[in-house]
């Protein structure tokens, strides 16, 4: 089993989706982030929900030459960012699309928060998988998928602890950020959704992810 060389050892090649963060995705996410701030229902909640985009987007752009992301991962991260900015603008419990789904299916609550936590496992699983494939000897290992799921679930647990800290410090003012909607098992549901999302992501996208990775510059030296 060969170990992929570090992307920093491979000179960047011009063009190619996998060799640089697609400019169109950066533009779309940046525009959506700016638009979501305009008239946000709760500015504090907007900041807490979108801070991941504010940190992740510049980081991905700055590292695009040293550590270019695969095309599949770029697309997934962009979709996840849009989910976050929509939730930040309306607050997760009041996203209109979630209200429509609730009414259509006769649900007891707006399910957008559940969808957000599903994505919280679905996208990080591919991110972790890519990091492990490219920076560790786990490429092709049977441990790759379980470790990616565990890492995604760990991230979800950390996020729940951040929500707990927000509840302790902010009291009722943090209700919009927590989006529990009266469910005493909301924390457990959130982590379960992340677990399901991570598992489904790896089952559905692993082969596609492998093909996307072959288009990166470092793959040529495998």
Short mmCIF file of C-alpha atoms in Angstrom, two decimals:
data_model
loop_
_atom_site.label_atom_id
_atom_site.label_comp_id
_atom_site.label_asym_id
_atom_site.label_seq_id
_atom_site.Cartn_x
_atom_site.Cartn_y
_atom_site.Cartn_z
CA UNK A 1 0.00 0.00 0.00
CA UNK A 2 1.54 3.30 -1.09
CA UNK A 3 1.24 6.47 0.91
CA UNK A 4 0.19 9.58 -0.92
CA UNK A 5 2.87 12.27 -0.98
CA UNK A 6 2.19 15.56 0.65
CA UNK A 7 0.47 18.05 -1.67
CA UNK A 8 3.09 20.60 -0.62
CA UNK A 9 5.73 18.45 -2.40
CA UNK A 10 3.88 18.65 -5.69
CA UNK A 11 4.09 21.81 -7.80
CA UNK A 12 0.69 23.31 -8.52
CA UNK A 13 -0.63 22.75 -12.01
CA UNK A 14 -2.74 25.30 -13.85
CA UNK A 15 -6.48 24.80 -14.09
CA UNK A 16 -8.54 21.87 -12.84
CA UNK A 17 -11.37 21.83 -10.33
CA UNK A 18 -9.45 19.59 -7.98
CA UNK A 19 -6.34 21.79 -8.06
CA UNK A 20 -7.89 24.99 -6.81
CA UNK A 21 -11.00 25.99 -4.97
CA UNK A 22 -13.56 26.76 -7.67
CA UNK A 23 -14.03 30.50 -7.83
CA UNK A 24 -17.73 30.15 -8.52
CA UNK A 25 -18.30 28.30 -5.22
CA UNK A 26 -16.36 30.93 -3.29
CA UNK A 27 -18.42 33.69 -4.90
CA UNK A 28 -21.73 31.95 -4.22
CA UNK A 29 -20.94 31.23 -0.58
CA UNK A 30 -19.55 34.71 0.06
CA UNK A 31 -22.60 36.32 -1.52
CA UNK A 32 -24.96 34.09 0.46
CA UNK A 33 -23.13 34.91 3.69
CA UNK A 34 -23.39 38.64 3.06
CA UNK A 35 -27.06 38.37 2.08
CA UNK A 36 -27.88 36.31 5.18
CA UNK A 37 -26.57 39.05 7.44
CA UNK A 38 -29.03 41.54 5.95
CA UNK A 39 -32.18 41.50 8.06
CA UNK A 40 -31.16 38.43 10.07
CA UNK A 41 -33.85 37.57 12.63
CA UNK A 42 -31.38 37.35 15.51
CA UNK A 43 -27.91 38.88 14.88
CA UNK A 44 -26.31 36.92 17.72
CA UNK A 45 -27.68 33.63 16.43
CA UNK A 46 -26.59 34.56 12.91
CA UNK A 47 -23.04 35.10 14.14
CA UNK A 48 -22.94 31.85 16.10
CA UNK A 49 -24.31 29.81 13.21
CA UNK A 50 -22.19 31.33 10.44
CA UNK A 51 -18.85 31.72 12.22
CA UNK A 52 -17.84 28.34 10.77
CA UNK A 53 -18.28 29.76 7.28
CA UNK A 54 -16.39 32.94 8.18
CA UNK A 55 -13.43 30.87 9.32
CA UNK A 56 -13.59 27.98 6.86
CA UNK A 57 -14.01 29.93 3.61
CA UNK A 58 -10.90 32.14 3.97
CA UNK A 59 -8.92 29.16 5.26
CA UNK A 60 -9.79 27.04 2.21
CA UNK A 61 -8.87 29.90 -0.12
CA UNK A 62 -5.56 30.59 1.64
CA UNK A 63 -4.57 26.90 1.53
CA UNK A 64 -5.79 26.24 -2.01
CA UNK A 65 -2.24 25.92 -3.42
CA UNK A 66 -0.61 24.12 -0.52
CA UNK A 67 -3.55 21.78 0.10
CA UNK A 68 -6.11 21.92 -2.74
CA UNK A 69 -9.37 20.19 -1.94
CA UNK A 70 -11.04 17.64 -4.18
CA UNK A 71 -13.88 18.84 -6.35
CA UNK A 72 -16.40 16.69 -4.49
CA UNK A 73 -15.35 18.07 -1.11
CA UNK A 74 -15.48 21.65 -2.41
CA UNK A 75 -19.04 21.14 -3.56
CA UNK A 76 -20.13 19.52 -0.30
CA UNK A 77 -18.54 22.26 1.79
CA UNK A 78 -20.32 24.90 -0.29
CA UNK A 79 -23.69 23.19 0.21
CA UNK A 80 -23.05 22.87 3.94
CA UNK A 81 -22.14 26.55 4.11
CA UNK A 82 -25.44 27.47 2.45
CA UNK A 83 -27.33 25.34 4.97
CA UNK A 84 -25.58 27.21 7.79
CA UNK A 85 -26.21 30.70 6.43
CA UNK A 86 -29.89 29.98 5.81
CA UNK A 87 -30.24 28.67 9.37
CA UNK A 88 -28.37 31.68 10.68
CA UNK A 89 -30.58 34.14 8.82
CA UNK A 90 -33.95 32.75 9.93
CA UNK A 91 -32.82 30.74 13.01
CA UNK A 92 -33.14 26.99 12.53
CA UNK A 93 -36.55 26.71 14.15
CA UNK A 94 -38.08 29.25 11.77
CA UNK A 95 -36.67 28.46 8.34
CA UNK A 96 -39.66 28.71 5.95
CA UNK A 97 -38.72 25.57 4.02
CA UNK A 98 -38.77 23.66 7.30
CA UNK A 99 -42.22 25.03 8.08
CA UNK A 100 -43.47 23.82 4.71
CA UNK A 101 -42.10 20.32 5.31
CA UNK A 102 -43.62 20.30 8.80
CA UNK A 103 -47.03 21.21 7.41
CA UNK A 104 -46.85 18.79 4.47
CA UNK A 105 -45.99 15.80 6.65
CA UNK A 106 -47.88 16.82 9.78
CA UNK A 107 -44.75 16.98 11.94
CA UNK A 108 -44.63 18.38 15.45
CA UNK A 109 -41.67 20.66 14.77
CA UNK A 110 -39.70 22.43 12.06
CA UNK A 111 -37.24 19.75 10.85
CA UNK A 112 -34.60 22.11 9.41
CA UNK A 113 -32.50 21.73 12.56
CA UNK A 114 -32.50 17.95 12.11
CA UNK A 115 -31.44 18.43 8.48
CA UNK A 116 -28.65 20.76 9.60
CA UNK A 117 -27.29 18.14 11.99
CA UNK A 118 -27.59 15.47 9.31
CA UNK A 119 -25.35 17.66 7.17
CA UNK A 120 -23.08 18.13 10.17
CA UNK A 121 -22.19 14.46 9.80
CA UNK A 122 -22.60 14.07 6.03
CA UNK A 123 -20.05 16.69 4.97
CA UNK A 124 -17.41 16.41 7.74
CA UNK A 125 -17.20 12.65 7.08
CA UNK A 126 -15.85 13.33 3.58
CA UNK A 127 -13.60 16.10 4.90
CA UNK A 128 -12.10 13.75 7.50
CA UNK A 129 -11.81 10.97 4.93
CA UNK A 130 -9.88 13.25 2.58
CA UNK A 131 -7.54 14.39 5.34
CA UNK A 132 -6.85 10.81 6.40
CA UNK A 133 -6.33 9.56 2.84
CA UNK A 134 -3.87 12.34 2.07
CA UNK A 135 -1.97 12.73 5.34
CA UNK A 136 -1.93 9.26 6.93
CA UNK A 137 -1.14 5.64 5.98
CA UNK A 138 -4.84 4.76 6.18
CA UNK A 139 -5.56 4.95 2.46
CA UNK A 140 -7.25 1.69 1.54
CA UNK A 141 -7.51 0.62 5.18
CA UNK A 142 -10.69 -0.89 6.57
CA UNK A 143 -10.33 1.56 9.47
CA UNK A 144 -10.73 4.60 7.24
CA UNK A 145 -14.54 4.71 7.26
CA UNK A 146 -15.02 3.94 10.99
CA UNK A 147 -12.50 6.62 11.97
CA UNK A 148 -14.16 9.16 9.69
CA UNK A 149 -17.55 8.40 11.29
CA UNK A 150 -16.08 8.64 14.80
CA UNK A 151 -14.40 11.96 14.02
CA UNK A 152 -17.65 13.36 12.63
CA UNK A 153 -19.56 12.24 15.71
CA UNK A 154 -16.87 13.78 17.93
CA UNK A 155 -17.29 17.09 16.09
CA UNK A 156 -21.04 16.88 16.65
CA UNK A 157 -20.48 16.26 20.38
CA UNK A 158 -18.17 19.29 20.59
CA UNK A 159 -20.84 21.40 18.89
CA UNK A 160 -23.41 20.21 21.44
CA UNK A 161 -21.05 21.26 24.23
CA UNK A 162 -20.80 24.69 22.63
CA UNK A 163 -24.59 24.86 22.63
CA UNK A 164 -24.57 23.84 26.29
CA UNK A 165 -22.09 26.65 27.05
CA UNK A 166 -24.30 29.11 25.16
CA UNK A 167 -27.34 27.98 27.18
CA UNK A 168 -25.48 28.38 30.47
CA UNK A 169 -24.15 31.84 29.66
CA UNK A 170 -27.05 33.19 27.63
CA UNK A 171 -30.07 31.64 29.33
CA UNK A 172 -33.28 32.18 27.39
CA UNK A 173 -31.43 34.47 25.00
CA UNK A 174 -29.74 31.37 23.57
CA UNK A 175 -33.01 29.60 22.72
CA UNK A 176 -32.87 30.60 19.05
CA UNK A 177 -29.35 29.19 18.75
CA UNK A 178 -30.25 25.94 20.51
CA UNK A 179 -33.42 25.38 18.42
CA UNK A 180 -34.59 22.65 20.79
CA UNK A 181 -38.25 23.52 20.13
CA UNK A 182 -39.22 21.99 23.46
CA UNK A 183 -37.62 18.59 22.82
CA UNK A 184 -35.77 17.36 25.93
CA UNK A 185 -33.94 14.81 23.77
CA UNK A 186 -32.78 17.37 21.21
CA UNK A 187 -29.08 16.89 21.98
CA UNK A 188 -29.30 13.14 21.51
CA UNK A 189 -31.30 13.56 18.30
CA UNK A 190 -28.72 16.01 16.96
CA UNK A 191 -25.83 13.61 17.49
CA UNK A 192 -27.85 10.69 16.11
CA UNK A 193 -28.60 12.70 12.95
CA UNK A 194 -24.90 13.48 12.57
CA UNK A 195 -24.10 9.78 12.94
CA UNK A 196 -26.65 8.82 10.29
CA UNK A 197 -25.38 11.58 7.99
CA UNK A 198 -21.75 10.49 8.30
CA UNK A 199 -22.59 6.82 7.72
CA UNK A 200 -24.75 7.54 4.67
CA UNK A 201 -22.13 9.89 3.25
CA UNK A 202 -19.40 7.26 3.34
CA UNK A 203 -21.66 4.53 1.98
CA UNK A 204 -22.87 6.68 -0.90
CA UNK A 205 -19.86 8.81 -1.79
CA UNK A 206 -16.65 6.92 -0.99
CA UNK A 207 -16.07 5.64 -4.53
CA UNK A 208 -16.98 8.99 -6.04
CA UNK A 209 -14.62 10.64 -3.57
CA UNK A 210 -11.79 8.30 -4.63
CA UNK A 211 -12.31 9.30 -8.27
CA UNK A 212 -12.36 12.96 -7.31
CA UNK A 213 -9.09 12.54 -5.41
CA UNK A 214 -7.37 11.11 -8.49
CA UNK A 215 -7.82 14.48 -10.21
CA UNK A 216 -5.65 16.26 -7.64
CA UNK A 217 -1.99 17.04 -8.46
CA UNK A 218 -0.59 14.76 -5.73
CA UNK A 219 -2.40 11.74 -7.23
CA UNK A 220 -0.06 11.71 -10.19
CA UNK A 221 2.78 10.51 -7.98
CA UNK A 222 0.91 7.57 -6.40
#
